[in-house]
Short mmCIF file of C-alpha atoms in Angstrom, two decimals:
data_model
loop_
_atom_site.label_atom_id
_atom_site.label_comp_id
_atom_site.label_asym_id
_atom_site.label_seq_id
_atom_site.Cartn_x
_atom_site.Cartn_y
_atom_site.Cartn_z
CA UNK Y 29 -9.35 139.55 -3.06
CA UNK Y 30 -12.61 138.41 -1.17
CA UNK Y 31 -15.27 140.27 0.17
CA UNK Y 32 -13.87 140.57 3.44
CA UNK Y 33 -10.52 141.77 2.83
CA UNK Y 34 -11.91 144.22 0.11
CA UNK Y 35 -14.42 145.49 2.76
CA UNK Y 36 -11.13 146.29 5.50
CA UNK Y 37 -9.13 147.65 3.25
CA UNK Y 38 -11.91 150.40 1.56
CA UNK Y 39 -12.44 150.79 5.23
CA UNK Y 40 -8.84 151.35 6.79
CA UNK Y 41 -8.24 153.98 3.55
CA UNK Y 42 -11.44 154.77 1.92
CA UNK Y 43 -9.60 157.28 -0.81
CA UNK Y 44 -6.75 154.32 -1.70
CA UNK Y 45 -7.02 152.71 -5.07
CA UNK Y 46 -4.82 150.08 -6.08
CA UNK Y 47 -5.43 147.79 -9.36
CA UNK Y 48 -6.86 145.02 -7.36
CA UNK Y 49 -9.27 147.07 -5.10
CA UNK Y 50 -10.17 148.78 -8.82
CA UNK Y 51 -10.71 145.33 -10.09
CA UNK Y 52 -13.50 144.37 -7.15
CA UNK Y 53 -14.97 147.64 -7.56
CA UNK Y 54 -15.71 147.23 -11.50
CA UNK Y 55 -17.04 143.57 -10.81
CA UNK Y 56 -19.55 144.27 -8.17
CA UNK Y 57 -21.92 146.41 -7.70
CA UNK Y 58 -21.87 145.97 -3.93
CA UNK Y 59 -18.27 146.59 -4.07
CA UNK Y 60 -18.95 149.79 -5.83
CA UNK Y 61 -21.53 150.97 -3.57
CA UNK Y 62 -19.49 150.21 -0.06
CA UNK Y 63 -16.78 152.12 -1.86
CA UNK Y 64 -18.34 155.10 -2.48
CA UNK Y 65 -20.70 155.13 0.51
CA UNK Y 66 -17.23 154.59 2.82
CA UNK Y 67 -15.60 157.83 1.13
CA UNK Y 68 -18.75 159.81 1.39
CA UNK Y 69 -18.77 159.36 4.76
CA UNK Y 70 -14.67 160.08 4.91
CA UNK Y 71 -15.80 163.13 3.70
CA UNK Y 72 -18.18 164.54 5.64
CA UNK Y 73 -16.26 163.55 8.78
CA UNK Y 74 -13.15 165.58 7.56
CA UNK Y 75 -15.29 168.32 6.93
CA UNK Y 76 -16.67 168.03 10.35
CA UNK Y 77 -13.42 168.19 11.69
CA UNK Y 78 -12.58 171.32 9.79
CA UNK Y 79 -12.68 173.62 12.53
CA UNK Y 80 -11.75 177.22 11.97
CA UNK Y 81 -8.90 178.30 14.04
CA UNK Y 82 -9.25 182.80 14.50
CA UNK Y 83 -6.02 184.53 13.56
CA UNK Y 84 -5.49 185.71 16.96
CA UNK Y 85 -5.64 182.21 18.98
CA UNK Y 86 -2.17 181.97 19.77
CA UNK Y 87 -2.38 185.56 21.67
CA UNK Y 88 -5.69 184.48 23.09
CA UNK Y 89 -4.28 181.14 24.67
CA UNK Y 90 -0.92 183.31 25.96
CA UNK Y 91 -3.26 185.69 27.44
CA UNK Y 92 -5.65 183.15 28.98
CA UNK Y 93 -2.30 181.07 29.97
CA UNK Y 94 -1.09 184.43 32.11
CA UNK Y 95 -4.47 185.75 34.05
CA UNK Y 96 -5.18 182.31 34.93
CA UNK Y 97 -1.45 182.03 36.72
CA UNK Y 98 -2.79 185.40 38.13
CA UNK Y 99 -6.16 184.35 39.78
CA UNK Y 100 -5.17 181.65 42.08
CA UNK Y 101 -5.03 178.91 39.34
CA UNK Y 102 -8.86 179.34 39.11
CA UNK Y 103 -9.31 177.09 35.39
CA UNK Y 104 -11.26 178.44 32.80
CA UNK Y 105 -12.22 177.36 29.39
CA UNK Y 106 -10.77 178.73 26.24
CA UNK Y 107 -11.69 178.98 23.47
CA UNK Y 108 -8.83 175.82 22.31
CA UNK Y 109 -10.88 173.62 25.22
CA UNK Y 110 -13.65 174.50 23.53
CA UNK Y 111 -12.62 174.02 20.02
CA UNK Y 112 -11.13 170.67 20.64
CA UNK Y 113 -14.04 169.55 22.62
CA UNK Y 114 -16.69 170.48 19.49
CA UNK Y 115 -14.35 168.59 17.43
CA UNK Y 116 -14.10 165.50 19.88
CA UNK Y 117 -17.68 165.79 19.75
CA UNK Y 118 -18.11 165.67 15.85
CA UNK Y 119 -15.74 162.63 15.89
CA UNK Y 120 -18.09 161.73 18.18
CA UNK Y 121 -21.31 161.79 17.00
CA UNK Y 122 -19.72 160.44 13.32
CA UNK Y 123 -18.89 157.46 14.58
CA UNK Y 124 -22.52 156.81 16.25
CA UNK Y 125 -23.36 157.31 12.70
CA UNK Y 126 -21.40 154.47 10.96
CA UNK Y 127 -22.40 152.56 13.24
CA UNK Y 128 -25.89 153.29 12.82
CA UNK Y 129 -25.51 152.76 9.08
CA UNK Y 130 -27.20 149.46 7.84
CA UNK Y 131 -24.90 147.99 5.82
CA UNK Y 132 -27.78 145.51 5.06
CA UNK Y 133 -26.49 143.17 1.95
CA UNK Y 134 -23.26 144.76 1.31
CA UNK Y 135 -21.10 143.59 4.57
CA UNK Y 136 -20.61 139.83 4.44
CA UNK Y 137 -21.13 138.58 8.20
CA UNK Y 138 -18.45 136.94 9.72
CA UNK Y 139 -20.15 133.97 9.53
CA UNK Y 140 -20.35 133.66 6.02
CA UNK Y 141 -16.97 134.97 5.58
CA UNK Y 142 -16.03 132.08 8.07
CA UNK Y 143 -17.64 129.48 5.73
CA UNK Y 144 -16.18 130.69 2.80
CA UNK Y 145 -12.37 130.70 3.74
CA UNK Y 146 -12.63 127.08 5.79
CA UNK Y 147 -14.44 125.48 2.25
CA UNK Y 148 -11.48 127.25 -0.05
CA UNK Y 149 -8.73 125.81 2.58
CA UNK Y 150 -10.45 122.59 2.38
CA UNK Y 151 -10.36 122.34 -1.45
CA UNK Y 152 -6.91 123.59 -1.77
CA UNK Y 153 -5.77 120.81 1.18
CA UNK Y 154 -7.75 117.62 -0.44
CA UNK Y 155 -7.16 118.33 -4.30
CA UNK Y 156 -4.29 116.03 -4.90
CA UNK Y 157 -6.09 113.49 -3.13
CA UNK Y 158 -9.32 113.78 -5.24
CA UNK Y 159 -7.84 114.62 -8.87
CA UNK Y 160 -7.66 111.54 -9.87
CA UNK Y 161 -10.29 109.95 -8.05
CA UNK Y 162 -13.83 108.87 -9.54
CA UNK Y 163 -16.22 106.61 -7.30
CA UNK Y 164 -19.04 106.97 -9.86
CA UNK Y 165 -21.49 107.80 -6.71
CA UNK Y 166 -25.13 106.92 -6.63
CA UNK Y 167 -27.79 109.32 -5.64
CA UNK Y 168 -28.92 106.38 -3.04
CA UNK Y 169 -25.58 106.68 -1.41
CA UNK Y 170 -25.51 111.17 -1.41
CA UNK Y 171 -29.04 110.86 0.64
CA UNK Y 172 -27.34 108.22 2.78
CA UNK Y 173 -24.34 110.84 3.36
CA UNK Y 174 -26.93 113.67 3.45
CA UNK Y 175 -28.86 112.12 6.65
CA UNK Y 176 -27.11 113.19 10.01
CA UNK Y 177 -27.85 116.91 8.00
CA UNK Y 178 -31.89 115.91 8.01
CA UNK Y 179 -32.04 116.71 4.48
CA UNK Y 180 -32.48 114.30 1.15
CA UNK Y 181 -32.22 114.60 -2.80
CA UNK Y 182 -36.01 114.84 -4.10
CA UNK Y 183 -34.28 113.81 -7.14
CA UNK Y 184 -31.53 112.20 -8.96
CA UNK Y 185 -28.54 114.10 -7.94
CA UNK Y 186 -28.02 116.00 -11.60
CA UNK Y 187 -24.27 115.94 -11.75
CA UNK Y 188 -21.46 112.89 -12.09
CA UNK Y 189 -19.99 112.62 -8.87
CA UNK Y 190 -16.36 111.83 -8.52
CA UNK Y 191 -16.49 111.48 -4.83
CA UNK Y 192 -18.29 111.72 -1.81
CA UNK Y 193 -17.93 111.67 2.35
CA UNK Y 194 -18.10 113.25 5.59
CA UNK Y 195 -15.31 115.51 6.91
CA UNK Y 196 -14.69 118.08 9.53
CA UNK Y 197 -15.24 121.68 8.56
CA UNK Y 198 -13.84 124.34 10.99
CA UNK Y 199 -15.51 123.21 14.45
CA UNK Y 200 -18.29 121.03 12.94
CA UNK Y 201 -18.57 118.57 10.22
CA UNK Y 202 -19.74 118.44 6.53
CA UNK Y 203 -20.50 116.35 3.63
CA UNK Y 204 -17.88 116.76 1.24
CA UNK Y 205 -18.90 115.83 -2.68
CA UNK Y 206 -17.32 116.33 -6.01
CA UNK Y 207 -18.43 116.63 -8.93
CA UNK Y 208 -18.77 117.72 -12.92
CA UNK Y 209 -18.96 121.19 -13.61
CA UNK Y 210 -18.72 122.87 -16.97
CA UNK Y 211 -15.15 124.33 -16.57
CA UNK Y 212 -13.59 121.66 -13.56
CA UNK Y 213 -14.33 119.66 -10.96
CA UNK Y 214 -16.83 121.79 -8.79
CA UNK Y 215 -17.16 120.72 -4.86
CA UNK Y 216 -19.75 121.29 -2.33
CA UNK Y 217 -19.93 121.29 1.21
CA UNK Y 218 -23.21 120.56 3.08
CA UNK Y 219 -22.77 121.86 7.16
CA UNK Y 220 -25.31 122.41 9.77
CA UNK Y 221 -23.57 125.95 10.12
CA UNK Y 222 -26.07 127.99 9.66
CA UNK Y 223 -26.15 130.98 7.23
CA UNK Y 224 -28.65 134.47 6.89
CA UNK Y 225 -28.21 134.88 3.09
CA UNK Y 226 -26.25 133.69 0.19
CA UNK Y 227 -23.20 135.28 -0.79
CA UNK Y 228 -20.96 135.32 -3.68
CA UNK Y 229 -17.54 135.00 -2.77
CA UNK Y 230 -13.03 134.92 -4.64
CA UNK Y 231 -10.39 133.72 -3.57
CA UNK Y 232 -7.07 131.98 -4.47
CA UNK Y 233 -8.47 131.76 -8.27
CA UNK Y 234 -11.71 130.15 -6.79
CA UNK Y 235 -15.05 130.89 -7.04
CA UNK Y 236 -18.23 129.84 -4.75
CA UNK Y 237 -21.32 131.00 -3.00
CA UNK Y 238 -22.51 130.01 0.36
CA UNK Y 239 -26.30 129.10 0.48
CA UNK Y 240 -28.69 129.00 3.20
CA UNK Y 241 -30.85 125.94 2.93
CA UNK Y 242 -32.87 125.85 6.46
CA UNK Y 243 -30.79 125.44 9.30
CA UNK Y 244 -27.91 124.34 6.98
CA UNK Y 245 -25.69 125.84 4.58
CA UNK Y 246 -24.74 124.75 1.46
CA UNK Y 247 -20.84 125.79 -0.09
CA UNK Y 248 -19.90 125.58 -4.04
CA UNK Y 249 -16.16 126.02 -4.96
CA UNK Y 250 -15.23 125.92 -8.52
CA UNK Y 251 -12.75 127.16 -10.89
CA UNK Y 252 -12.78 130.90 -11.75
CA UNK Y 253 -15.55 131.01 -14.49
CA UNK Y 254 -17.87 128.32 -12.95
CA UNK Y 255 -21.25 129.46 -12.58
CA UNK Y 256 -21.64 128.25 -9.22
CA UNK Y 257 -24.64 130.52 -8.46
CA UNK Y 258 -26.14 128.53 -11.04
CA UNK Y 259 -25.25 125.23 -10.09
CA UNK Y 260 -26.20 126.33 -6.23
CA UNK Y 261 -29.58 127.20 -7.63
CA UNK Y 262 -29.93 123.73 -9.24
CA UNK Y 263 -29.02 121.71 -6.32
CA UNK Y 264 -30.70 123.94 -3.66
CA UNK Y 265 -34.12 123.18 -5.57
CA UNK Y 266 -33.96 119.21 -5.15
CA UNK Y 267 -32.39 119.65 -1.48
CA UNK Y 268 -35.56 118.94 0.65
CA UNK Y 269 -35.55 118.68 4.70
CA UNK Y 270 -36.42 114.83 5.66
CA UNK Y 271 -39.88 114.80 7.32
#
């Protein structure tokens, strides 16, 4: 489950628990902290809502319901209009307050979200073609690949690279490398999408992290147990924009 689906569904039911919604929650703190902030809010809405109805409404409303027939269908409020229309109000008001709420880092933009699920499509598409492929690429021919991006390596590239090109990601293009990681082949995306923050993201037994590097972004896959944010933290250092 990814970010984004975990976020909809704590959102859609904030008091449902399954084993994989327990299973985010336990390995991020994040996902912990949208869950209980989401049911705290449940909460105070439904008690908001909790109106309390006086024994004798139902005689009220039959009374109000007969003099009004009575006095030339002049309409007055009862106390039900009024009751439903403090509660409307509360529903209101609550949701001006959600969306006042800054989520800040724990909704991932759609953006992001967007960049994550286009790279894990791409890997799952192109890994029979690359398996078994190994160009032995140069560092000389990554900055050459790098260039329509305006960035270079400041350095050797510190990774064996299996393969490298351009290819189109979602509705723009990217440079498309892979390479050695400790527990698979690892790949990484380059894209002049631009991105706000990095983000950690699973799916489909993948792992990877989008991160911003200037106007560009720069996507990791790996297996599950890669340490991508790792290996996004090596590469991001030596990615420099061309002057």
């Amino acid at each position: 489950m990814d970010d984004l689906e975990f976020r909809r569904s704590i959102m859609s039911d904030p008091k449902y628990r399954d084993n994989e919604l327990n299973e985010a929650i336990k390995s991020s703190e994040a996902n912990s902290k949208f869950a209980e902030d989401t049911l705290a809010l449940d909460v105070q809405i439904a008690k908001a809502m909790n109106v309390d109805v006086p024994e004798d409404l139902a005689d009220r409303i039959l009374f109000n319901q007969t003099s009004s027939s009575q006095e030339d269908n002049v309409i007055r409020p009862n106390f039900a209009r009024r009751a439903m229309a403090m509660a409307a109000s509360v529903a209101f008001v609550a949701g001006l307050l959600v969306g006042q709420v800054n989520w800040g880092n724990i909704v991932v933009s759609s953006a992001q979200a967007s960049l994550a699920s286009t790279a894990i499509k791409h890997v799952i598409a192109e890994k029979p073609f690359v398996k078994d492929l190994d160009e032995q690429v140069q560092s000389s021919q990554i900055n050459a690949k790098m260039a329509p991006f305006a960035h270079h390596l400041a350095e050797n590239f510190p990774y064996h690279v299996y393969y490298l090109n351009h290819c189109g990601f979602g509705d723009s293009n990217a440079l498309h490398m892979v390479f050695e990681g400790q527990k698979g082949k690892v790949t990484l995306f380059l894209t002049g999408i631009a991105s706000d923050k990095t983000t950690d993201f699973v799916k489909e037994g993948m792992v990877g992290v989008v991160e911003p590097i200037g106007h560009t972004s720069m996507i990791i896959v790996g297996d599950e147990g890669e340490d991508v944010a790792k290996i996004a933290e090596n590469i991001a250092e030596i990615i420099k924009p061309m002057s």
